[in-house]
Amino acid sequence: MARALEHLQQLKNNSWLITNQPTNSPDYLSTNLSTKLPINSTANLSINLSANSSTNLFDPQFINSSQELKNYSQKNYSQELKSYSQEFRDCSQEFANLAQVYYQQLIPFLEQNITPKILINEPEPIQFLAKFLATTAADLPVFLGNPQWQTQEWQQVEKLIQPNFIWQSTSLEKLAYSLPESHPPYIMIPTGGTSGTVKFAMHTWQTLGASVAGLQTYFEKPVINSVCVLPIYHVSGLMQFMRSLLTGGKLVITTTKYLEKYLQNNFNSPLDISPYSEISPEISIEINPQEFFLSLVPTQLQKLLADPQTSSWLTQFSAIFLGGGAAWQELLTQARVLQIPLALTYGMTETASQIATLKPQDFLTENSAIHNTCGQVLPHAQLSLSDLGLVTIKSASLALGYYPELWKNNTLITDDLGDLEIFNKTGYLSITGRQSLQIITGGEKVFPPEVEAAILVTKLVQDVCVLGIPDKYWGEVVAAVYVPANSDTNLDHNSESISQAIQRSIAPHLAKYKIPKLWFSRSKLSRNTQGKINYQTLRTELRECLKSF
């Protein structure tokens, strides 16, 4: 990926990457790059690569060819960073140093002409992005991990990709799997797919770049600045980094929780960025929302609208992308009354984020036929709807397939249903629902079979059904209807203790957002002769039950 290497080499101290999040970088990264950097030697790395090992993802063997790197103390740096961790700071130079150092660590692979599969598992945004850029610049296949995965997800990932190295903290940890003879330098981004198991959409620097170019053209913005409050290891966060990197824009990485607190104390002044740079300590940066895009999921928007100061601040943005799940009518109406420049979006991991977006002026219009839609298709994509409304996508930003299989053509038939009448009359896309039973809660995908399987393994139930219940806050909440294993159980008195026991048992195996928030005990689940649940009847029953609370 020559273009990735070009961007790595051109990184300068131009105050473009800003955050209030800790990075916990080792001490040597604060030195100038002209000093000697602790990188792995080719010879030692070669020995490690050829050694036999029984290592797996849960018992990793570290690469020991650069003991210096592992022994660098982070204590002093971390303590020093604490004073900055609650303030915005310019970390552009820090990021440039970090990415260069990580790239140097990968040079032995290039010299030996080997292409190991590298899995990045890094919760700290700056560290994650530096490793991502270094790996793509080195033309190596990279898999992006989700730090929220639990044992069950990690087992799926290990079985699927059999990574050669996992990159976390400051070390590349060598795993036991044999090296592939060759592997294309794809960028593998995790997604729930359609089966409930973790999948990786195979992207390239070109597909991600096409997404950026499409957004530039659609909004007529040659430079894209973003305030990122979404996880950087999700496609929604990663693409905000790509937009700033490829267009020369600024990127502010923070959280909605921090913004709420900051704005309560500093509402009358823009975000003031304190520089964290020995080279240019006089730099002062102000973030003007009118020059920035902000991306939110509905639950984040709801929190920010609850406070008059933060909602007033939101009105100043160029546009606020809203995606990750269906927004409810009450929330959209509230945002429109407050004149929030929302830009409802439609996209997914497979398309490198949005391929249809509603412009803020259309959201704020009185035209009810279009103001709650996902807007028009971006110039780098083509959408069509079947007679049933099923959305089919062709796009320059479309993934090449799900790892390790390539798709036969550049077309994706989705599980999403669109309003055919609105699309044909106006050219605006309105998503009416999902064809399958997957649950979207707080922007995260949850697949009932996976959760049901985890609950059944506990042996605390004899039958269970997991489904989504509409919710104003989460979009949907995950609900579980179960039959206790002991048929003599008193449902009225013991259901709470049983559900608590189930939650404790499944917590180590499922990500938090997959664990049901609502639990209902039943003496039996009504199934037809084919063993299938009548979901419509069950949802109606549960809604009636909730009304009585």
XYZ file of C-alpha atoms in Angstrom:
549
model
C 0.000 0.000 0.000
C 2.319 2.660 -1.326
C -0.101 5.448 -0.461
C -0.195 4.392 3.187
C 3.608 4.512 3.283
C 3.542 7.961 1.687
C 1.222 9.247 4.405
C 3.394 7.707 7.099
C 6.506 9.356 5.687
C 4.770 12.718 5.329
C 3.477 12.920 8.896
C 4.560 16.253 10.315
C 4.039 18.264 13.440
C 1.142 20.208 11.960
C -1.266 19.920 14.885
C -3.847 17.671 13.244
C -4.381 14.898 15.815
C -5.890 15.972 19.105
C -7.158 13.961 22.056
C -7.770 13.903 25.780
C -7.356 10.116 25.917
C -4.252 8.510 27.506
C -1.728 6.791 25.257
C 0.705 5.162 27.733
C 3.538 5.243 25.199
C 6.979 4.058 26.325
C 9.516 6.692 27.377
C 11.693 6.433 24.285
C 8.925 7.793 22.055
C 9.363 11.273 23.522
C 12.865 11.387 22.038
C 13.722 12.658 18.584
C 13.575 10.047 15.835
C 17.247 10.654 15.086
C 18.135 8.805 18.284
C 18.658 5.062 18.252
C 15.314 3.276 18.310
C 14.891 -0.189 19.888
C 13.838 -2.277 16.915
C 13.989 -6.000 16.367
C 17.004 -7.341 14.499
C 16.412 -9.376 11.359
C 18.456 -12.338 12.588
C 16.741 -12.716 15.920
C 13.326 -12.256 14.400
C 14.077 -14.933 11.816
C 14.950 -17.392 14.581
C 11.681 -16.700 16.361
C 9.691 -17.122 13.182
C 11.155 -20.525 12.410
C 10.894 -21.888 15.936
C 8.268 -24.495 16.739
C 5.820 -23.479 19.411
C 2.573 -24.587 21.000
C 1.497 -21.028 21.652
C -2.114 -20.002 21.097
C -4.079 -16.804 21.474
C -4.588 -17.375 25.189
C -1.001 -18.361 25.996
C 1.106 -16.129 23.717
C 4.887 -16.247 23.422
C 6.485 -12.833 23.135
C 9.067 -11.953 20.517
C 12.240 -11.578 22.567
C 14.552 -10.243 19.865
C 14.418 -6.761 21.365
C 14.419 -7.144 25.107
C 15.108 -3.425 25.346
C 11.667 -2.686 23.911
C 9.884 -4.842 26.451
C 11.885 -3.495 29.384
C 11.254 0.184 28.745
C 9.535 1.484 31.840
C 6.217 3.190 31.270
C 5.803 4.254 34.865
C 7.292 7.750 34.685
C 5.636 8.517 31.355
C 2.240 7.328 32.565
C 2.452 9.435 35.702
C 3.459 12.464 33.655
C 0.591 11.819 31.251
C -2.032 11.792 34.005
C -1.908 15.567 34.194
C -2.774 15.684 30.480
C -5.254 12.827 30.311
C -8.162 15.067 31.335
C -7.203 17.900 28.984
C -7.180 18.125 25.215
C -3.671 18.098 23.831
C -1.960 18.080 20.474
C -0.386 14.636 20.047
C 0.495 14.941 16.344
C 4.242 14.612 16.889
C 3.752 11.830 19.406
C 1.662 9.923 16.864
C 4.215 10.475 14.095
C 7.029 9.151 16.308
C 4.941 6.200 17.407
C 3.925 5.202 13.875
C 7.522 5.468 12.654
C 8.792 3.282 15.493
C 6.163 0.641 14.860
C 6.935 0.661 11.150
C 10.609 0.051 11.963
C 9.595 -3.001 13.973
C 7.983 -4.461 10.848
C 10.962 -3.946 8.520
C 12.429 -7.422 9.266
C 9.284 -8.939 7.766
C 9.807 -6.927 4.596
C 13.479 -7.847 4.392
C 12.626 -11.532 4.623
C 9.724 -11.158 2.161
C 7.207 -12.710 4.544
C 3.617 -11.605 5.132
C 2.461 -12.645 8.604
C -1.144 -12.097 9.612
C -1.119 -9.411 12.314
C -4.038 -8.896 14.693
C -4.155 -5.531 16.472
C -5.768 -5.642 19.894
C -5.320 -2.174 21.348
C -7.864 -0.157 23.369
C -5.912 3.135 23.361
C -6.811 5.163 20.247
C -3.422 6.711 19.438
C -1.587 3.424 19.922
C -4.174 1.621 17.802
C -3.987 4.110 14.947
C -0.174 4.141 14.963
C -0.082 0.341 14.692
C -2.742 0.404 11.994
C -0.876 2.952 9.866
C 2.465 1.201 10.373
C 1.081 -2.171 9.311
C -0.700 -0.844 6.232
C 2.412 1.141 5.264
C 4.407 -2.096 5.470
C 1.972 -3.786 3.070
C 1.137 -6.497 5.595
C -2.291 -8.083 6.178
C -3.873 -6.598 9.280
C -6.891 -7.704 11.312
C -8.510 -5.142 13.598
C -9.515 -6.529 16.978
C -12.234 -5.340 19.309
C -10.956 -4.994 22.913
C -14.508 -5.664 24.152
C -14.532 -9.215 22.826
C -14.834 -11.914 25.453
C -13.656 -15.520 25.406
C -16.327 -16.734 23.016
C -15.569 -14.050 20.445
C -11.806 -14.542 20.738
C -12.209 -18.263 20.155
C -14.167 -17.533 16.978
C -11.495 -15.089 15.813
C -8.615 -17.452 16.487
C -10.290 -20.316 14.662
C -11.153 -18.123 11.689
C -7.945 -16.205 11.047
C -5.183 -18.145 12.872
C -3.068 -15.000 13.346
C 0.717 -15.198 13.390
C 1.119 -12.193 15.663
C -1.083 -10.226 18.023
C -0.032 -6.630 18.599
C -0.918 -5.255 21.992
C 0.946 -2.987 24.379
C 4.447 -2.407 22.938
C 5.166 -5.975 21.840
C 4.347 -8.219 18.929
C 3.330 -11.531 20.474
C 4.113 -14.564 18.336
C 1.432 -17.241 18.055
C 1.792 -20.884 17.110
C 0.251 -20.805 13.638
C 2.416 -21.389 10.590
C 3.192 -18.452 8.331
C 1.332 -18.254 5.016
C 3.455 -18.448 1.882
C 1.989 -15.127 0.836
C -1.001 -13.054 1.850
C -2.491 -9.946 0.170
C -2.183 -6.790 2.286
C -5.885 -6.560 3.027
C -7.338 -4.527 5.876
C -9.686 -6.864 7.753
C -12.374 -4.986 9.714
C -14.612 -6.987 12.096
C -18.356 -7.151 11.684
C -21.180 -9.316 12.963
C -22.061 -10.438 9.428
C -25.365 -12.286 9.141
C -24.654 -15.459 11.103
C -24.025 -14.238 14.633
C -20.314 -15.037 14.462
C -17.470 -12.573 14.045
C -16.563 -11.955 10.414
C -13.905 -9.757 8.840
C -14.748 -7.584 5.844
C -11.682 -7.494 3.590
C -10.881 -3.925 2.592
C -7.936 -2.214 0.917
C -6.436 1.249 1.182
C -8.260 1.958 -2.097
C -11.735 0.958 -0.840
C -11.305 3.070 2.291
C -10.019 5.933 0.163
C -13.033 5.681 -2.152
C -15.320 6.174 0.831
C -13.414 9.306 1.830
C -13.489 10.697 -1.718
C -17.236 10.086 -2.012
C -17.914 12.046 1.163
C -15.643 14.877 0.016
C -17.552 15.210 -3.240
C -21.016 14.877 -1.719
C -20.445 17.596 0.872
C -18.078 19.635 -1.333
C -15.449 19.601 1.411
C -11.858 19.230 0.182
C -10.683 19.058 3.815
C -12.602 16.949 6.342
C -12.261 17.704 10.063
C -13.884 15.300 12.535
C -14.681 15.096 16.238
C -14.632 11.366 16.964
C -16.513 9.979 19.965
C -16.988 6.489 18.492
C -14.653 3.513 19.046
C -11.648 3.874 16.767
C -11.516 0.109 16.196
C -15.015 0.202 14.658
C -15.377 1.195 11.030
C -17.292 4.290 12.198
C -14.291 5.542 14.161
C -11.582 4.277 11.817
C -13.057 6.109 8.837
C -12.960 9.419 10.703
C -9.208 8.908 11.032
C -8.946 8.062 7.330
C -10.887 11.192 6.329
C -8.582 13.471 8.300
C -5.420 11.656 7.183
C -6.270 11.585 3.468
C -7.666 15.121 3.218
C -5.252 16.935 5.528
C -7.964 17.590 8.093
C -7.967 17.650 11.884
C -9.142 14.792 14.100
C -10.273 15.243 17.696
C -10.636 11.987 19.632
C -12.666 12.141 22.832
C -15.866 10.815 24.449
C -19.377 12.189 24.798
C -19.015 11.923 28.574
C -15.972 14.185 28.517
C -17.637 16.645 26.140
C -20.632 16.947 28.459
C -18.361 17.761 31.402
C -16.130 20.088 29.382
C -18.994 22.103 27.946
C -20.607 22.576 31.340
C -17.452 24.360 32.504
C -16.270 25.995 29.263
C -19.407 26.660 27.274
C -18.587 30.220 26.270
C -15.232 29.304 24.681
C -14.322 26.842 21.922
C -12.379 23.690 22.703
C -8.937 24.945 23.670
C -6.182 22.487 22.923
C -3.075 22.604 25.078
C -0.039 21.530 23.042
C 1.926 18.484 24.174
C 5.041 19.082 22.120
C 8.589 19.953 23.108
C 9.223 21.255 19.584
C 6.492 23.900 19.403
C 5.173 24.632 22.900
C 3.772 27.968 21.723
C 1.161 26.315 19.485
C -2.411 27.035 20.507
C -5.355 25.340 18.835
C -9.026 26.175 18.909
C -11.692 23.851 17.591
C -14.516 25.655 15.808
C -17.489 23.246 15.465
C -18.590 24.987 12.247
C -15.519 23.504 10.550
C -16.051 19.971 11.887
C -18.204 16.903 11.370
C -19.401 14.929 14.389
C -20.597 11.305 14.258
C -23.046 9.914 16.811
C -25.307 6.951 17.440
C -28.865 7.688 18.643
C -28.163 6.993 22.332
C -25.290 9.486 22.334
C -27.454 12.109 20.654
C -30.167 11.593 23.245
C -27.720 12.217 26.096
C -26.336 15.372 24.509
C -29.801 16.781 23.778
C -30.789 16.376 27.423
C -28.578 19.326 28.401
C -29.375 22.808 27.003
C -25.695 23.754 26.778
C -24.593 20.679 24.856
C -27.625 20.783 22.559
C -26.881 24.435 21.776
C -23.267 23.474 21.028
C -24.447 20.768 18.606
C -26.233 23.370 16.475
C -22.846 24.863 15.551
C -21.490 21.803 13.686
C -21.216 21.606 9.928
C -23.130 18.319 10.123
C -23.742 15.580 12.658
C -23.784 12.112 11.137
C -26.304 9.854 12.849
C -26.119 6.110 12.255
C -25.418 2.778 13.914
C -29.103 1.940 14.315
C -32.569 3.301 13.755
C -33.349 6.587 15.499
C -36.807 6.873 16.971
C -39.279 9.504 15.804
C -39.376 11.402 19.109
C -35.595 11.902 19.045
C -35.589 13.172 15.467
C -38.450 15.560 16.176
C -36.631 16.941 19.210
C -33.454 17.446 17.183
C -35.376 19.210 14.418
C -37.074 21.575 16.868
C -33.653 22.423 18.337
C -32.252 22.971 14.805
C -29.572 20.296 15.167
C -27.893 19.798 11.752
C -28.383 16.042 11.628
C -27.240 14.022 8.652
C -28.887 10.601 8.887
C -26.678 7.969 7.291
C -26.832 4.477 5.856
C -23.744 2.317 5.636
C -21.947 -0.617 7.177
C -18.566 -2.184 7.718
C -18.784 -3.820 4.302
C -19.085 -0.406 2.591
C -16.424 1.377 4.700
C -19.130 3.437 6.439
C -21.804 5.566 4.798
C -22.965 5.240 1.209
C -26.151 7.304 1.632
C -26.505 10.451 3.715
C -29.206 13.014 4.366
C -27.847 16.557 4.202
C -28.689 18.762 7.216
C -30.785 21.161 5.122
C -32.985 18.228 4.078
C -33.315 17.064 7.686
C -34.417 20.498 8.819
C -36.901 20.932 5.985
C -40.659 20.673 6.438
C -40.815 18.037 3.697
C -41.895 15.029 5.737
C -41.450 12.733 2.741
C -37.662 12.963 2.982
C -36.613 14.586 6.268
C -36.387 11.313 8.202
C -34.723 9.296 5.430
C -31.053 8.363 5.010
C -30.799 10.792 2.127
C -29.297 10.343 -1.305
C -26.686 7.886 -2.480
C -23.090 9.138 -2.352
C -21.284 9.473 -5.710
C -18.992 6.477 -5.174
C -21.915 4.039 -4.728
C -24.972 2.675 -6.492
C -28.062 1.326 -4.723
C -31.046 -0.575 -6.028
C -34.126 -1.967 -4.319
C -35.805 -5.221 -5.251
C -39.561 -5.521 -5.615
C -39.629 -6.469 -1.923
C -37.450 -3.504 -0.994
C -34.248 -5.481 -0.354
C -31.235 -3.186 -0.750
C -28.467 -4.168 -3.180
C -25.174 -2.255 -3.204
C -22.416 -1.654 -5.739
C -19.661 0.656 -4.605
C -15.999 1.527 -5.043
C -15.799 1.315 -1.246
C -17.296 -2.166 -1.082
C -15.262 -4.842 0.671
C -13.755 -7.629 -1.421
C -15.461 -10.296 0.664
C -15.529 -11.873 4.108
C -12.217 -13.352 5.131
C -10.953 -15.572 3.633
C -13.441 -15.789 0.745
C -13.566 -13.219 -2.058
C -16.971 -12.255 -3.456
C -17.542 -13.186 -7.075
C -18.672 -9.709 -8.101
C -18.655 -6.199 -6.724
C -22.219 -6.488 -5.432
C -23.686 -6.934 -1.958
C -27.283 -8.009 -1.364
C -28.026 -6.769 2.130
C -30.504 -7.808 4.771
C -31.997 -4.301 4.840
C -35.417 -3.343 3.549
C -36.031 0.062 1.985
C -39.188 1.970 1.156
C -39.503 1.345 -2.582
C -42.081 4.083 -3.175
C -40.012 6.835 -1.552
C -36.846 5.678 -3.310
C -38.482 5.611 -6.750
C -40.203 8.987 -6.331
C -37.454 11.003 -4.630
C -34.179 9.082 -4.913
C -33.904 9.181 -1.112
C -33.293 5.966 0.830
C -35.592 5.137 3.733
C -34.782 1.938 5.646
C -37.889 0.280 7.049
C -36.324 -2.649 8.856
C -34.158 -5.748 8.773
C -35.058 -8.899 7.002
C -33.539 -11.089 9.652
C -33.989 -11.141 13.392
C -30.728 -9.469 14.299
C -30.950 -6.898 17.075
C -29.361 -3.437 16.881
C -28.854 -2.107 20.400
C -26.930 1.115 20.894
C -25.417 0.711 17.446
C -24.092 -2.801 18.159
C -25.244 -5.927 16.350
C -26.558 -8.803 18.438
C -27.579 -12.141 16.972
C -30.068 -14.162 19.071
C -28.662 -17.648 18.289
C -25.277 -16.715 19.746
C -26.813 -15.395 22.980
C -29.250 -18.304 23.228
C -26.408 -20.784 22.871
C -24.435 -19.109 25.652
C -27.471 -19.196 27.960
C -28.196 -22.860 27.244
C -24.605 -23.807 28.071
C -25.201 -22.644 31.664
C -27.645 -25.556 32.167
C -29.828 -23.153 34.132
C -32.560 -23.189 31.492
C -34.220 -25.878 29.435
C -35.431 -23.519 26.712
C -34.762 -19.920 25.761
C -35.643 -17.362 23.125
C -33.735 -14.087 22.637
C -35.282 -11.196 20.731
C -35.207 -7.419 20.439
C -37.748 -5.165 22.101
C -38.134 -1.569 20.805
C -36.646 0.962 23.187
C -36.451 4.767 23.010
C -32.971 4.868 24.485
C -31.173 1.918 22.881
C -33.195 1.568 19.683
C -33.759 -2.022 20.789
C -32.941 -3.869 23.977
C -31.997 -7.518 24.135
C -34.646 -9.581 25.930
C -34.516 -13.232 26.968
C -37.562 -15.417 27.566
C -36.540 -18.627 29.281
C -37.859 -21.792 30.886
C -35.941 -22.643 34.083
C -34.127 -25.977 34.113
C -36.010 -27.012 37.234
C -39.654 -27.323 36.206
C -40.690 -27.054 39.872
C -39.168 -23.574 40.182
C -41.523 -20.968 41.598
C -41.400 -18.416 38.780
C -42.739 -15.521 40.834
C -40.226 -15.854 43.668
C -37.100 -17.203 42.009
C -37.025 -15.731 38.482
C -34.846 -12.787 39.524
C -32.232 -14.976 41.210
C -32.155 -17.332 38.195
C -31.648 -14.499 35.711
C -28.886 -13.054 37.884
C -27.165 -16.436 37.991
C -27.419 -16.719 34.201
C -25.952 -13.242 33.727
C -22.996 -14.078 35.974
C -22.359 -17.273 34.015
C -22.443 -15.728 30.530
C -20.636 -12.457 31.377
C -17.117 -13.870 30.728
C -18.167 -15.243 27.338
C -20.180 -12.448 25.728
C -19.568 -8.768 25.166
C -21.568 -6.655 27.607
C -23.945 -5.278 24.995
C -25.007 -8.832 24.045
C -26.203 -9.708 27.549
C -30.002 -9.360 27.809
C -31.300 -6.387 29.756
C -34.794 -7.846 30.122
C -35.525 -11.337 31.474
C -38.856 -13.161 31.467
C -39.576 -16.565 33.020
C -42.164 -18.882 31.483
C -43.304 -22.394 32.218
C -42.896 -23.175 28.519
C -42.249 -21.522 25.168
C -44.890 -21.998 22.525
C -43.379 -23.557 19.394
C -44.988 -24.935 16.244
C -44.493 -28.437 14.907
C -41.223 -27.305 13.286
C -39.964 -26.011 16.607
C -40.243 -22.362 15.606
C -41.380 -19.500 17.811
C -44.100 -17.099 16.752
C -42.043 -13.947 17.322
C -44.843 -11.519 16.584
C -47.070 -13.087 19.227
C -44.236 -13.260 21.733
C -43.260 -9.610 21.217
C -46.885 -8.530 21.694
C -47.047 -10.547 24.894
C -43.848 -9.002 26.238
C -44.956 -5.477 25.400
C -48.160 -6.045 27.338
C -46.130 -7.447 30.202
C -43.880 -4.367 30.246
C -46.888 -2.043 30.373
C -47.894 -3.607 33.697
C -44.551 -2.674 35.335
